Each structure stands twice: as C-alpha cells, then as structure tokens.
Tab-separated table of C-alpha atoms in Angstrom:
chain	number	residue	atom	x	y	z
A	128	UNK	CA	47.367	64.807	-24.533
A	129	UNK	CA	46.611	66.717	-21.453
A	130	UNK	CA	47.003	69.966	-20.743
A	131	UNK	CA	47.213	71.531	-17.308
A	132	UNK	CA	48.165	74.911	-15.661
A	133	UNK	CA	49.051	75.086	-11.986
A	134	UNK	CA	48.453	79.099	-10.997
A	135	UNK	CA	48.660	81.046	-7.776
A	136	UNK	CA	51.699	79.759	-6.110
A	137	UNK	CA	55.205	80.563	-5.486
A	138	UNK	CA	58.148	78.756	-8.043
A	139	UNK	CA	61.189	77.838	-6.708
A	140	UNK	CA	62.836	75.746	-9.674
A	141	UNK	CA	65.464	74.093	-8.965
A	142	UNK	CA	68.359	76.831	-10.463
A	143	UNK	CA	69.178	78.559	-7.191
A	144	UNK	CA	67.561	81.749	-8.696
A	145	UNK	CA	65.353	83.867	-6.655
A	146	UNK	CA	61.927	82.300	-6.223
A	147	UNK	CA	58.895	83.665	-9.201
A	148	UNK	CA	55.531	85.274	-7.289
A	149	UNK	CA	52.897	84.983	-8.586
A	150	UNK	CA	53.931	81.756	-10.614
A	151	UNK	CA	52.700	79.205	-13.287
A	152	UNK	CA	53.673	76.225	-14.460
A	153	UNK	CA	52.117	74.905	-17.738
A	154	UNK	CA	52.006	70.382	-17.987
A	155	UNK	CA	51.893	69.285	-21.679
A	156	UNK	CA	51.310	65.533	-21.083
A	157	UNK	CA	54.578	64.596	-19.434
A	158	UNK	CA	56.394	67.269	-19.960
A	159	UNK	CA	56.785	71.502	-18.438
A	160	UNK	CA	55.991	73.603	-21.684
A	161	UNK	CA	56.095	76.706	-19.450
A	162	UNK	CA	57.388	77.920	-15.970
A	163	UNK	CA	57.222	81.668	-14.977
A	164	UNK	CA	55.816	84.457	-13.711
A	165	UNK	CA	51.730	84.382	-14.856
A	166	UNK	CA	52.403	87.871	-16.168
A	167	UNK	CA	54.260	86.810	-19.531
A	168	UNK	CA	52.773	82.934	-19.519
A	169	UNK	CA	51.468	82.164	-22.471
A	170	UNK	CA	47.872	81.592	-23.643
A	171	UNK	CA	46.960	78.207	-22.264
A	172	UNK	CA	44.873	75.684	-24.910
A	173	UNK	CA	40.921	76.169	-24.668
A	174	UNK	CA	40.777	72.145	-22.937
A	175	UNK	CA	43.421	73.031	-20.394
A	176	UNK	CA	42.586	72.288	-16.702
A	177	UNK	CA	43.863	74.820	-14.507
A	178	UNK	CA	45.003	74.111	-10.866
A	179	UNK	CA	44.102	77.229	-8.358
A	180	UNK	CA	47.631	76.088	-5.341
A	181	UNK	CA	46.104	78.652	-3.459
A	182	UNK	CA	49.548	80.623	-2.862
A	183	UNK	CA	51.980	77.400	-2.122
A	184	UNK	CA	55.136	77.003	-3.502
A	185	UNK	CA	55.594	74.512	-6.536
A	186	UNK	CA	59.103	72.738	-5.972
A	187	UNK	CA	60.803	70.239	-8.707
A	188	UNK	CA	60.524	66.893	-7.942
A	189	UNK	CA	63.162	65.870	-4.916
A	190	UNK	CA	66.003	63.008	-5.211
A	191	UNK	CA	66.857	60.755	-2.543
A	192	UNK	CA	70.231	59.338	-3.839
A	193	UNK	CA	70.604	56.577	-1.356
A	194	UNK	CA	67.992	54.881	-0.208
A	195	UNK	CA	67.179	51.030	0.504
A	196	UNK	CA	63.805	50.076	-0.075
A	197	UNK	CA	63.823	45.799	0.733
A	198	UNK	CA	65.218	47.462	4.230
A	199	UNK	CA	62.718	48.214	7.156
A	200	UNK	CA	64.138	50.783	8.795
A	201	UNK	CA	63.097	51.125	12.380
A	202	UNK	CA	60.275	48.696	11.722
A	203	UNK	CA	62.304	45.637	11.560
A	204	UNK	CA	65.632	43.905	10.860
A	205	UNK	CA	67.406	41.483	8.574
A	206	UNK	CA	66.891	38.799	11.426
A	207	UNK	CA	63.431	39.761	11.703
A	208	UNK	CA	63.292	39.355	7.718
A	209	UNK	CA	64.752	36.206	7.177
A	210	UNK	CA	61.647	35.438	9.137
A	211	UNK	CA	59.410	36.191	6.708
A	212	UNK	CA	58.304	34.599	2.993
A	213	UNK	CA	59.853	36.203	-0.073
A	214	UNK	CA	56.208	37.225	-1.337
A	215	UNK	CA	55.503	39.042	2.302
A	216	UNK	CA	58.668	41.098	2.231
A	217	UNK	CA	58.061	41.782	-1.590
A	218	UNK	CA	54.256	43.697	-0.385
A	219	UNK	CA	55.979	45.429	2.275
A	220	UNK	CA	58.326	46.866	-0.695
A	221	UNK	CA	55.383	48.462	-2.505
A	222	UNK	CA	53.913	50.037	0.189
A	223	UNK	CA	57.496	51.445	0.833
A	224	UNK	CA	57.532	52.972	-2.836
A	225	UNK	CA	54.027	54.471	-2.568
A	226	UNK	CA	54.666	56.106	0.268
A	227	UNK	CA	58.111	57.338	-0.485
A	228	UNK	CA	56.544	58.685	-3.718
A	229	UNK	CA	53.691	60.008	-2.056
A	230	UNK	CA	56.030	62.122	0.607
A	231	UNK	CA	57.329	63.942	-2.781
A	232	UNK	CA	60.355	61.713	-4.027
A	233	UNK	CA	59.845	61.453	-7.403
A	234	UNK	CA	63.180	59.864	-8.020
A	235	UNK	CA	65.445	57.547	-6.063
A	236	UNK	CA	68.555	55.873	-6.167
A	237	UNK	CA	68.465	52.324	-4.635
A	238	UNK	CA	71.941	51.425	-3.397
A	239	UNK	CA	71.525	47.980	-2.399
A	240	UNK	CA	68.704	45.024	-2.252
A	241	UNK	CA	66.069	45.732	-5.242
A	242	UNK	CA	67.016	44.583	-8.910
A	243	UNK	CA	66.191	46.038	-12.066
A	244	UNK	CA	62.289	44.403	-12.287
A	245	UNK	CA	60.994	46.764	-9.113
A	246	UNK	CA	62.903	49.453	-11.399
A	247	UNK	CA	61.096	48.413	-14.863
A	248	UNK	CA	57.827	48.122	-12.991
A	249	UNK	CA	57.516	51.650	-11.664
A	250	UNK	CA	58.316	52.586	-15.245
A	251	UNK	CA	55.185	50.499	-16.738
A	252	UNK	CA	52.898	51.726	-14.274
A	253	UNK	CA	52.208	48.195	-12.696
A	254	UNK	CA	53.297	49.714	-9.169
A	255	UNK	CA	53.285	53.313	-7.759
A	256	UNK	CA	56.767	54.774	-6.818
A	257	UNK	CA	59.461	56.894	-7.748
A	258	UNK	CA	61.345	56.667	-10.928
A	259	UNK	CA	64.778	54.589	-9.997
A	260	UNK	CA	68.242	53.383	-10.553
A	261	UNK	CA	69.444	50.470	-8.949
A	262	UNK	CA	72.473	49.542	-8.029
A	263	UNK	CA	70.929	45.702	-6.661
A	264	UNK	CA	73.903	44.652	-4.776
A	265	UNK	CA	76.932	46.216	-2.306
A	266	UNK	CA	80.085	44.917	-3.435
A	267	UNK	CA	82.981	44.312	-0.796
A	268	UNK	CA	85.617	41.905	0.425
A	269	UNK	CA	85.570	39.334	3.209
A	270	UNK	CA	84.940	40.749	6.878
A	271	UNK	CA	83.861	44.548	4.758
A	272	UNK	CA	80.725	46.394	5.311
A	273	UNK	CA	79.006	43.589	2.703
A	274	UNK	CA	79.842	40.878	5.025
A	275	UNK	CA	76.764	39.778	7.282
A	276	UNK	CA	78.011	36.274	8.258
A	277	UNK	CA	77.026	36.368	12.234
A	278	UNK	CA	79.128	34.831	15.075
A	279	UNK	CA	76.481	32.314	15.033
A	280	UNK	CA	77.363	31.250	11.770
A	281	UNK	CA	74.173	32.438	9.923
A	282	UNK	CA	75.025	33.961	7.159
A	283	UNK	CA	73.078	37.167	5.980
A	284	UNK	CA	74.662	39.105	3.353
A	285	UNK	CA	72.427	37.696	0.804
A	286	UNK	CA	69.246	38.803	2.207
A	287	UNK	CA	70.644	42.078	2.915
A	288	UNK	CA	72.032	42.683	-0.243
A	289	UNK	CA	75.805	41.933	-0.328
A	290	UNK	CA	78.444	40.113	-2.506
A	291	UNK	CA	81.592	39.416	-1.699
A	292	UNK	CA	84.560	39.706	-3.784
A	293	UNK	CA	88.122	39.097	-2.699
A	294	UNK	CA	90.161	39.760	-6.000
A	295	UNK	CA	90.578	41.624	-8.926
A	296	UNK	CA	89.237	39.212	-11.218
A	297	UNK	CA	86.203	38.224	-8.960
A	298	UNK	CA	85.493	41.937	-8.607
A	299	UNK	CA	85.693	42.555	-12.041
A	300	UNK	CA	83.505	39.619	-13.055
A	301	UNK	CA	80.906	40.504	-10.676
A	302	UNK	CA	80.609	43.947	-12.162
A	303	UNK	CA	80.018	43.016	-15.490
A	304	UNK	CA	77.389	40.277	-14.103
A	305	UNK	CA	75.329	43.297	-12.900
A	306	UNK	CA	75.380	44.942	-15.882
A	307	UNK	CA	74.448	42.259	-17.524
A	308	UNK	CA	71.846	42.511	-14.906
A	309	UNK	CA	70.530	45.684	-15.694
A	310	UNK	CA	72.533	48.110	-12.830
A	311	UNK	CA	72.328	51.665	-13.309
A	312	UNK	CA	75.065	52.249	-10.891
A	313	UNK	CA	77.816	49.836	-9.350
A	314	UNK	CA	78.110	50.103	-5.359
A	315	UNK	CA	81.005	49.228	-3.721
A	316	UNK	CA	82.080	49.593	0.165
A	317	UNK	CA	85.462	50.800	0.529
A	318	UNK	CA	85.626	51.457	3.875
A	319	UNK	CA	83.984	49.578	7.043
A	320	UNK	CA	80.717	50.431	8.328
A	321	UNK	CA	78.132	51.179	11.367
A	322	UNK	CA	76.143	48.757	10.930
A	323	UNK	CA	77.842	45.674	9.752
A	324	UNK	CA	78.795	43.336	12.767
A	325	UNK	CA	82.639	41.906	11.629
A	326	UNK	CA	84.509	45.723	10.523
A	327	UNK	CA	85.467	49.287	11.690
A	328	UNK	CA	84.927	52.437	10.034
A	329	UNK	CA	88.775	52.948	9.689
A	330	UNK	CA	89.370	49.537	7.739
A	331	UNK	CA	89.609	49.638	4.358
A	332	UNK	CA	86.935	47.353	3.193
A	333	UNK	CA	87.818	46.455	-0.647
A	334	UNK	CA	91.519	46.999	-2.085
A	335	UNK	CA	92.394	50.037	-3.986
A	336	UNK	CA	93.277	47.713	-7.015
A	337	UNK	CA	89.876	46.239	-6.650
A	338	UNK	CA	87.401	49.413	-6.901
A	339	UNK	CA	89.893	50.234	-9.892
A	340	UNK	CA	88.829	47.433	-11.509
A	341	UNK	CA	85.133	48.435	-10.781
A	342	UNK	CA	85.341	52.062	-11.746
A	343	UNK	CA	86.915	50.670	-14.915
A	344	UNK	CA	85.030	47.892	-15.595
A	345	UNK	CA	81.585	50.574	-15.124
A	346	UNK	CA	83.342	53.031	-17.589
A	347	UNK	CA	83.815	50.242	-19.954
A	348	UNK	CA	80.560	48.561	-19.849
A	349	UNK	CA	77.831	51.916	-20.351
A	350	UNK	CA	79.657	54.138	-18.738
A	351	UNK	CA	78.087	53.072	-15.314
A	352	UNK	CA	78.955	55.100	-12.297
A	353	UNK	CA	80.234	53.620	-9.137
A	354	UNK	CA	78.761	55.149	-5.585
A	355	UNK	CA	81.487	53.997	-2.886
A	356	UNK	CA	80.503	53.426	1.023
A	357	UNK	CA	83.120	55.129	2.225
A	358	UNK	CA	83.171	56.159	6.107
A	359	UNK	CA	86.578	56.244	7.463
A	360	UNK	CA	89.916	58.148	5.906
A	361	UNK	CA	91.331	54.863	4.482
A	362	UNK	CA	87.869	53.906	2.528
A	363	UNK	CA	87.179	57.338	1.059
A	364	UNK	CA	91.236	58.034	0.085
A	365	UNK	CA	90.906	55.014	-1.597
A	366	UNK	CA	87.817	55.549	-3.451
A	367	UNK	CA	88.454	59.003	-4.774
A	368	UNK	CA	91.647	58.173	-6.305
A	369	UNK	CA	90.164	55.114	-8.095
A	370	UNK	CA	88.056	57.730	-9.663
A	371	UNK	CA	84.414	57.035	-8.145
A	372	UNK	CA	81.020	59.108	-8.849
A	373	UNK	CA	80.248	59.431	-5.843
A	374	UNK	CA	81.614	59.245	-1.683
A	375	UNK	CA	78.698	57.809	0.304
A	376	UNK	CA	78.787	59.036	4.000
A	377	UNK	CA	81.939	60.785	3.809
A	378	UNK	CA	82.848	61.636	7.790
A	379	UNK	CA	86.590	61.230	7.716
A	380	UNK	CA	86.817	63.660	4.605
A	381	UNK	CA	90.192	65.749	4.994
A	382	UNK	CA	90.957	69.369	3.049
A	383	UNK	CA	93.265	67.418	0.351
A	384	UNK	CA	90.528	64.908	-0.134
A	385	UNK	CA	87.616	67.422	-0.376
A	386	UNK	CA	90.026	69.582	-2.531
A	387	UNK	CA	90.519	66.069	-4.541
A	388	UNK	CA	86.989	65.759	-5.266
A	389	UNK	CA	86.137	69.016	-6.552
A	390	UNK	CA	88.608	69.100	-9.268
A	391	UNK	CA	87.622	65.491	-10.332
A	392	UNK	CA	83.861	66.479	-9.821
A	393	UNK	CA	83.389	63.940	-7.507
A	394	UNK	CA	79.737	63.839	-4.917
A	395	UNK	CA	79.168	63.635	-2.051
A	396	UNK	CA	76.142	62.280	-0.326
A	397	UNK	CA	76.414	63.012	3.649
A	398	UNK	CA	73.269	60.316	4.442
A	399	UNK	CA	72.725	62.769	7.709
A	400	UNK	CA	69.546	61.493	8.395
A	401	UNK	CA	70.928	57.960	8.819
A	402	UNK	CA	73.212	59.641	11.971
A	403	UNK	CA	70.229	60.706	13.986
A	404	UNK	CA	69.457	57.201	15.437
A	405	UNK	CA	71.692	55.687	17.527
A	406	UNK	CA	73.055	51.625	16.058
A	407	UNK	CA	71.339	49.523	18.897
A	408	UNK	CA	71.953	46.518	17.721
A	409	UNK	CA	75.103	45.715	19.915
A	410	UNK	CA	77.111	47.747	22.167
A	411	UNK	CA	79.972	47.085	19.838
A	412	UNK	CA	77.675	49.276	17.238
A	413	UNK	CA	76.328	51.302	19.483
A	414	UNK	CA	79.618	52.506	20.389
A	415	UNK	CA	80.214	53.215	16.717
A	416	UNK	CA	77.757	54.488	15.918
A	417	UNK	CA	78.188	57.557	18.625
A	418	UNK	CA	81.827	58.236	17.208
A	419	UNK	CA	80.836	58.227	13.528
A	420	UNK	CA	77.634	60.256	13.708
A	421	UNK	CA	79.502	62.905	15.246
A	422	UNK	CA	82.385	62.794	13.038
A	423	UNK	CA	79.297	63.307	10.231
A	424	UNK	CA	78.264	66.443	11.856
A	425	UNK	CA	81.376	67.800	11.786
A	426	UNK	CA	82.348	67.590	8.231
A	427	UNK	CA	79.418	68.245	6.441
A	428	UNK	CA	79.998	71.747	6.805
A	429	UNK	CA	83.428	71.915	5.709
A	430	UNK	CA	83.004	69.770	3.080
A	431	UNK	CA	79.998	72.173	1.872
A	432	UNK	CA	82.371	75.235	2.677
A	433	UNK	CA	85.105	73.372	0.478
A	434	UNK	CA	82.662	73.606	-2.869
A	435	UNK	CA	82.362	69.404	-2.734
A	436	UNK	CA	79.069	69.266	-4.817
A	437	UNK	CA	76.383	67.872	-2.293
A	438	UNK	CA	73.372	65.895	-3.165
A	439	UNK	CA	70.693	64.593	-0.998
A	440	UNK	CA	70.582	60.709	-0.063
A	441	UNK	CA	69.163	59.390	3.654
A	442	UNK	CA	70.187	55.822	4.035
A	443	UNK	CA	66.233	55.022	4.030
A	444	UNK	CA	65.353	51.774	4.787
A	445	UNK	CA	68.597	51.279	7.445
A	446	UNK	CA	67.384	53.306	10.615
A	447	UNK	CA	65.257	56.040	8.890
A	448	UNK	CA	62.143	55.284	8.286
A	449	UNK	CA	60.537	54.981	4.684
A	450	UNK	CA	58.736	58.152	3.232
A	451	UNK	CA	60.647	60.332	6.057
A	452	UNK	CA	63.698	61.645	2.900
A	453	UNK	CA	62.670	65.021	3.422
A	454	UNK	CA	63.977	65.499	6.603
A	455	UNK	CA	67.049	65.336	5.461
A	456	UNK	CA	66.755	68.950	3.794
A	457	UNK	CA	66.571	70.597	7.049
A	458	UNK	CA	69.629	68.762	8.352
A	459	UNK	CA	71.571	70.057	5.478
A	460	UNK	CA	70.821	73.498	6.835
A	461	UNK	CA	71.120	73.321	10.834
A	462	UNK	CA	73.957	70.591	10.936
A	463	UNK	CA	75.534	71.503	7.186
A	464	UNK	CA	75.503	74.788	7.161
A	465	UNK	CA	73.896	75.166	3.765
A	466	UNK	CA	71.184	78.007	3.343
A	467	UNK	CA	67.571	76.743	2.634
A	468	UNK	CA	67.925	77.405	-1.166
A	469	UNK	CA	70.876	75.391	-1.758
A	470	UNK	CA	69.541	72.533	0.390
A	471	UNK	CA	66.586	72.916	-2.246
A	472	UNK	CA	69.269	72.981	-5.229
A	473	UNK	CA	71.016	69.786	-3.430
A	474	UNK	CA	67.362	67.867	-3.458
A	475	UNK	CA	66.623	68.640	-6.810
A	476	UNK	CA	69.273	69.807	-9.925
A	477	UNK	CA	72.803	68.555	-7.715
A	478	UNK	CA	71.240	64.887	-7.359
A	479	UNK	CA	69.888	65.189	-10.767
A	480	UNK	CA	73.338	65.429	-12.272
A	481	UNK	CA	74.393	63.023	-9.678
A	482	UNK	CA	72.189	60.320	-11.472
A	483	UNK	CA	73.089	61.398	-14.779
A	484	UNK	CA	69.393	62.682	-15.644
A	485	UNK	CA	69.484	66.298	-15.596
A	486	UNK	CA	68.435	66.860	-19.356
A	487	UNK	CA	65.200	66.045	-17.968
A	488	UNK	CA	64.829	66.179	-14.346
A	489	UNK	CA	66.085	68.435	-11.495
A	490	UNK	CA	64.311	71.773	-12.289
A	491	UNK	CA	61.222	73.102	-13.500
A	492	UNK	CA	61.942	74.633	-16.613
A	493	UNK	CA	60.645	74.137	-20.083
A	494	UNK	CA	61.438	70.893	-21.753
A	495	UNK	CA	61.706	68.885	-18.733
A	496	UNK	CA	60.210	66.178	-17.558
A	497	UNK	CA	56.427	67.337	-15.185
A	498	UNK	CA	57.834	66.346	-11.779
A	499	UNK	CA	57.051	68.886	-9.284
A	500	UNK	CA	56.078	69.037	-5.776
A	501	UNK	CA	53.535	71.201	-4.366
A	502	UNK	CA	54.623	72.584	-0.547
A	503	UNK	CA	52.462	74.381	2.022
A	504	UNK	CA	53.881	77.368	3.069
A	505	UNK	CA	57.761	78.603	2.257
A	506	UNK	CA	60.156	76.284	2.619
A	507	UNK	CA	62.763	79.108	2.275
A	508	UNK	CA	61.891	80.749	5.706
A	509	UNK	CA	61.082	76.993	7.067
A	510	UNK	CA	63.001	74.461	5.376
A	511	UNK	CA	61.817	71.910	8.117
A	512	UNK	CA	57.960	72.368	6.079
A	513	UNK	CA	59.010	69.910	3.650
A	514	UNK	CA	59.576	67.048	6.574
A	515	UNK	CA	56.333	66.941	7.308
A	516	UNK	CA	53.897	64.880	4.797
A	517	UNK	CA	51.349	67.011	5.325
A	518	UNK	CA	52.805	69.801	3.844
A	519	UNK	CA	53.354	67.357	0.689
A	520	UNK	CA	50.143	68.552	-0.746
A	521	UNK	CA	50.237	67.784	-4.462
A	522	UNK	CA	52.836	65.584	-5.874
A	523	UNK	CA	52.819	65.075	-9.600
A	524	UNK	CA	55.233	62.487	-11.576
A	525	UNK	CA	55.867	62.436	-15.357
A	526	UNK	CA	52.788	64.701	-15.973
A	527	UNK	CA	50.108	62.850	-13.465
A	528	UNK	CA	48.998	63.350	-9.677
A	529	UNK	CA	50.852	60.444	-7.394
A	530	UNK	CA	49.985	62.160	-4.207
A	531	UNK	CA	47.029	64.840	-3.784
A	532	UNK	CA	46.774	65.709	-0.429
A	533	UNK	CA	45.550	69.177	-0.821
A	534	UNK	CA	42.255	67.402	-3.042
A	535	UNK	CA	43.132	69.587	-6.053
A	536	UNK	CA	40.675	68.575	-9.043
A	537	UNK	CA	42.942	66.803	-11.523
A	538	UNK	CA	42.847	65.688	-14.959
C-alpha cells in the first residue's frame, strides 16, 4: 500500500472551520489517515513519499451535482449530434470525463443521458473521470421539459435523454425499469424548461400524483432519491410536497416553499452557471431564457438567506462548457451571496450529503476517502482561483494523481 504525505500548504477541509497553516495531509492507499496541522502529525512510515505543495491550499475533492456529460455544451447541439455515429459521440464522452476530472471534480452527478456502464467504468479504471451517479434518463409528460419532438416532426428526446410518461402507472413502471437499470437517482421534470422547444417555465410539466408515484416508487426500490427540474412556482410546489431530494434550478422559489424545504431537508441546486449564456436557439428561448436567468439571480440569495441547504451543480454539458464546474463557486458568492467558505462547504460536504456519500467523501478528515484538490493561491480571499484550470494544480482521486499540473513527483 502506498503511503504519501502532502506538507507545506494551507487545509481547508471541507467542515466550514477555519483553514490549518502550516498543514498535512497523510494518503494511506485510498484513504486520509491524517489531516492537520504538521505540528501534532504523526510520524509518517520510513517508505512514505512526501509531497513539498509549496504553500497552496489542499481542498477536498469538489461535487458537481448536475451535470450532463453525452451533452456538448457550447460546442454543439442535439441536431448537430444526431449527426454523428454512436461510437464518435461515445469518444467525445471520455474526453469530457478526463477533463472534468482533471479541472478537480472528483465526483459528479449525471442527471440525464449516460447509463450505469460509463458509471461502472470509471470505477474499474478502464476510463479516467470522476466517480458518478447516474440518473440515465429525465422523466416527464407529453409537451414537458423531456419532450424534444420538433415542429418538423423529428423527434429528439431519445438522443437527448428523455422519456415520457403520461400516467401513474407508466411513471411508476418506468421508475422501477431504471432501477432495474442500475440508477442511482431518479430525475424527473416537474416544471417546464429553457431549453426545451414545446413548454414554459410556469407549466407544470409532470402531475403531482405522478412524481408521487416516483418519490415512492425510489423509496421503495433502494431508497433512491429523486432530483426534480423544477423552474417555475407550479413545478417546484409540486415537487417539494411530493417529497423530492432535491429542487433543480429553483428560480420561482417563494418564503413558504424555501421554509418547506428546510424542515423536510430538502436541496437545492441553483445550476447558476447554466444562466450566464443566453438560450439562442430560437427567439422563443431566447426570450426565456432572459426572464428565467434573472429570476435565478434573484433568489439564490434568499433562498441561501432562508437556510435551504445549497449544493453545487452547473448544468454542464447544456450551455456550459465541460471541465468549466468551478466557476460556479464564485457565482455562489457574487450573485448568491454566500461567503467564500461556505461556497467551499457547498462544493464539497453539502453535495456530499446531497449524493448520499458523506461517510466517505466531502471533507478531508481521517477515514475518508483521498480525494483532494490542490489550489494555487487562497481561494478564500479569491474564490474566482478555483475557475481557472491552471490553478487546478494537483488533483488526486481515491488515493492516486488524476491531474498534476504543478509536476509534483508522485508515487
């Protein structure tokens, strides 16, 4: 088993406590054995391989809790896609997960468009990325934000990664079949959406009794949570009192809602980054897409100022770019309101108990899991140091070196 000790650099771990000078972090194989100041560390093995981060800060390993990785961001469409072979758009997908990884995501939450083998093949090693959950489809009804059937009359929600269901039974059968397909999470749109050409934000995009039927039928079958796109006021009442994990988006948020989703322990995942790009598509989305993204920026803030546990998610893959999460950090702070630190706490132990993993992920502290990223600089006086890759410097996953920008000698 390899040992390693990372010295000379700043912790911040995850907690929300004051960051540790003068730092170290001892790696037993996969896993932290010790994280604290280097006065009181203990005696490190005679074969260990120490790391000299020559006074940067050693972050836990971020989150992005809503990403889409078969998406191309600004680099394409799902026109452009249908265009290409199955095995062409499959490449593009691991060179999406290396370089998310690489950026210093060492776990992500696919919402939409992967299945469980891209998930089981990061975890054997045969491809580089973060650790994942997949949800592999977005459930809604007819004319909802899972409905790409165009004017034309090509239909797209397949290759984007939709399934319609327009009853209770149909919804409920279709949950179980993604279980049986290995889902981590079950992701349903409640509300209408930005992007998707035949709804409005303010429709109500799958029945209360519906997601009802989901939530229960998730509870039942492994206890699997259910993430709910859920834009406008009608979408996101609807969703919270069906008893979902987690409010996607979340603009039209009210006080009674917010209030709602603290006492049920409900998250939220504001997907800011996704608002800083204009829908150009069509002027009818263009249009929307100026109303909602302000409506975002609004209630963030009060939502954060309400207690509504926050964790980080981008929409990666729909109009940000791949590899790009980290901005979002930064937006938490000048558009949220949220100080540095508890953007940090949002990216790292909030998302961790979002996904259901933080007995082992979330914070550097002994007994977790060794994923920790390695930033230039502070990112408590800059949080906007994290955005840029190149401040990524070392980025190590379950114990081993995904990303070594800085050229540190490793093990």
């Amino acid at each position: 088993m390899t040992t390693m000790l990372l010295r000379n650099a700043t912790l911040i771990d995850g907690t929300g406590a004051d960051p540790v000078d003068d730092a170290v972090v001892l790696i037993d194989g996969a896993t932290i054995s010790w994280a604290g100041p280097a006065a009181a560390a203990p005696a490190p093995a005679p074969d260990t391989t120490t790391v000299d981060l020559g006074g940067h800060t050693i972050c836990p390993g971020f989150f992005d809790c809503h990403v889409h990785f078969h998406l191309p961001g600004p680099n394409g469409s799902p026109l452009q896609m249908a265009l290409r072979p199955a095995s062409y758009r499959h490449f593009e997908l691991i060179d999406r997960l290396r370089t998310t990884v690489r950026n210093g995501i060492t776990t992500a939450r696919d919402l939409m468009g992967i299945d469980a083998g891209v998930r089981d093949a990061v975890a054997a090693g045969l491809i580089e990325g973060p650790r994942l959950l997949v949800a592999i489809e977005m459930l809604s009804q007819s004319s909802g934000h899972a409905d790409f059937h165009l004017p034309c009359g090509l239909d797209l929600t397949p290759l984007v990664g939709g399934f319609l269901v327009d009853s209770v039974d149909a919804a409920r059968r279709r949950a179980r079949e993604l279980v049986r397909a290995g889902a981590d999470v079950l992701k349903i749109a409640s509300s209408g959406g930005v992007s998707s050409p035949s709804d409005d934000p303010t429709w109500l995009g799958m029945r209360r009794e519906m997601i009802t039927a989901i939530v229960e039928e998730g509870r039942d079958y492994g206890d699997r949570p259910v993430a709910a796109h859920a834009i406008g006021y009608a979408g996101i009442r609807a969703a919270v009192e069906a008893g979902v994990h987690s409010i996607e988006h979340g603009y039209a948020l009210d006080d009674e809602l917010r209030a709602q989703m603290v006492a049920q322990g409900t998250f939220l995942v504001p997907t800011l980054l996704e608002t800083m790009a204009p829908v150009t598509a069509s002027p009818a989305g263009a249009a929307k897409s100026a109303k909602w993204h302000a409506l975002a920026h609004e209630s963030v803030a009060a939502s954060a100022a309400a207690g509504v546990a926050i964790a980080v998610g981008t929409d990666a893959g729909l109009s940000p770019e791949h590899g790009t999460n980290l901005k979002e950090l930064a937006l938490l702070v000048t558009v949220g309101g949220l100080t540095p630190m508890q953007a940090i706490v949002a990216g790292t132990r909030t998302s961790a108990e979002l996904c259901g993993v933080a007995d082992t992920l979330g914070t550097v502290e002994a007994g977790k899991t060794a994923d920790l990223v390695i930033v230039r600089g502070d990112p408590l006086t800059d949080i906007a140091t994290v955005a840029d890759p190149e401040n990524i410097r070392l980025v190590i996953k379950d114990g081993h070196a995904v990303g070594n920008r800085g050229g540190y000698a490793m093990p």
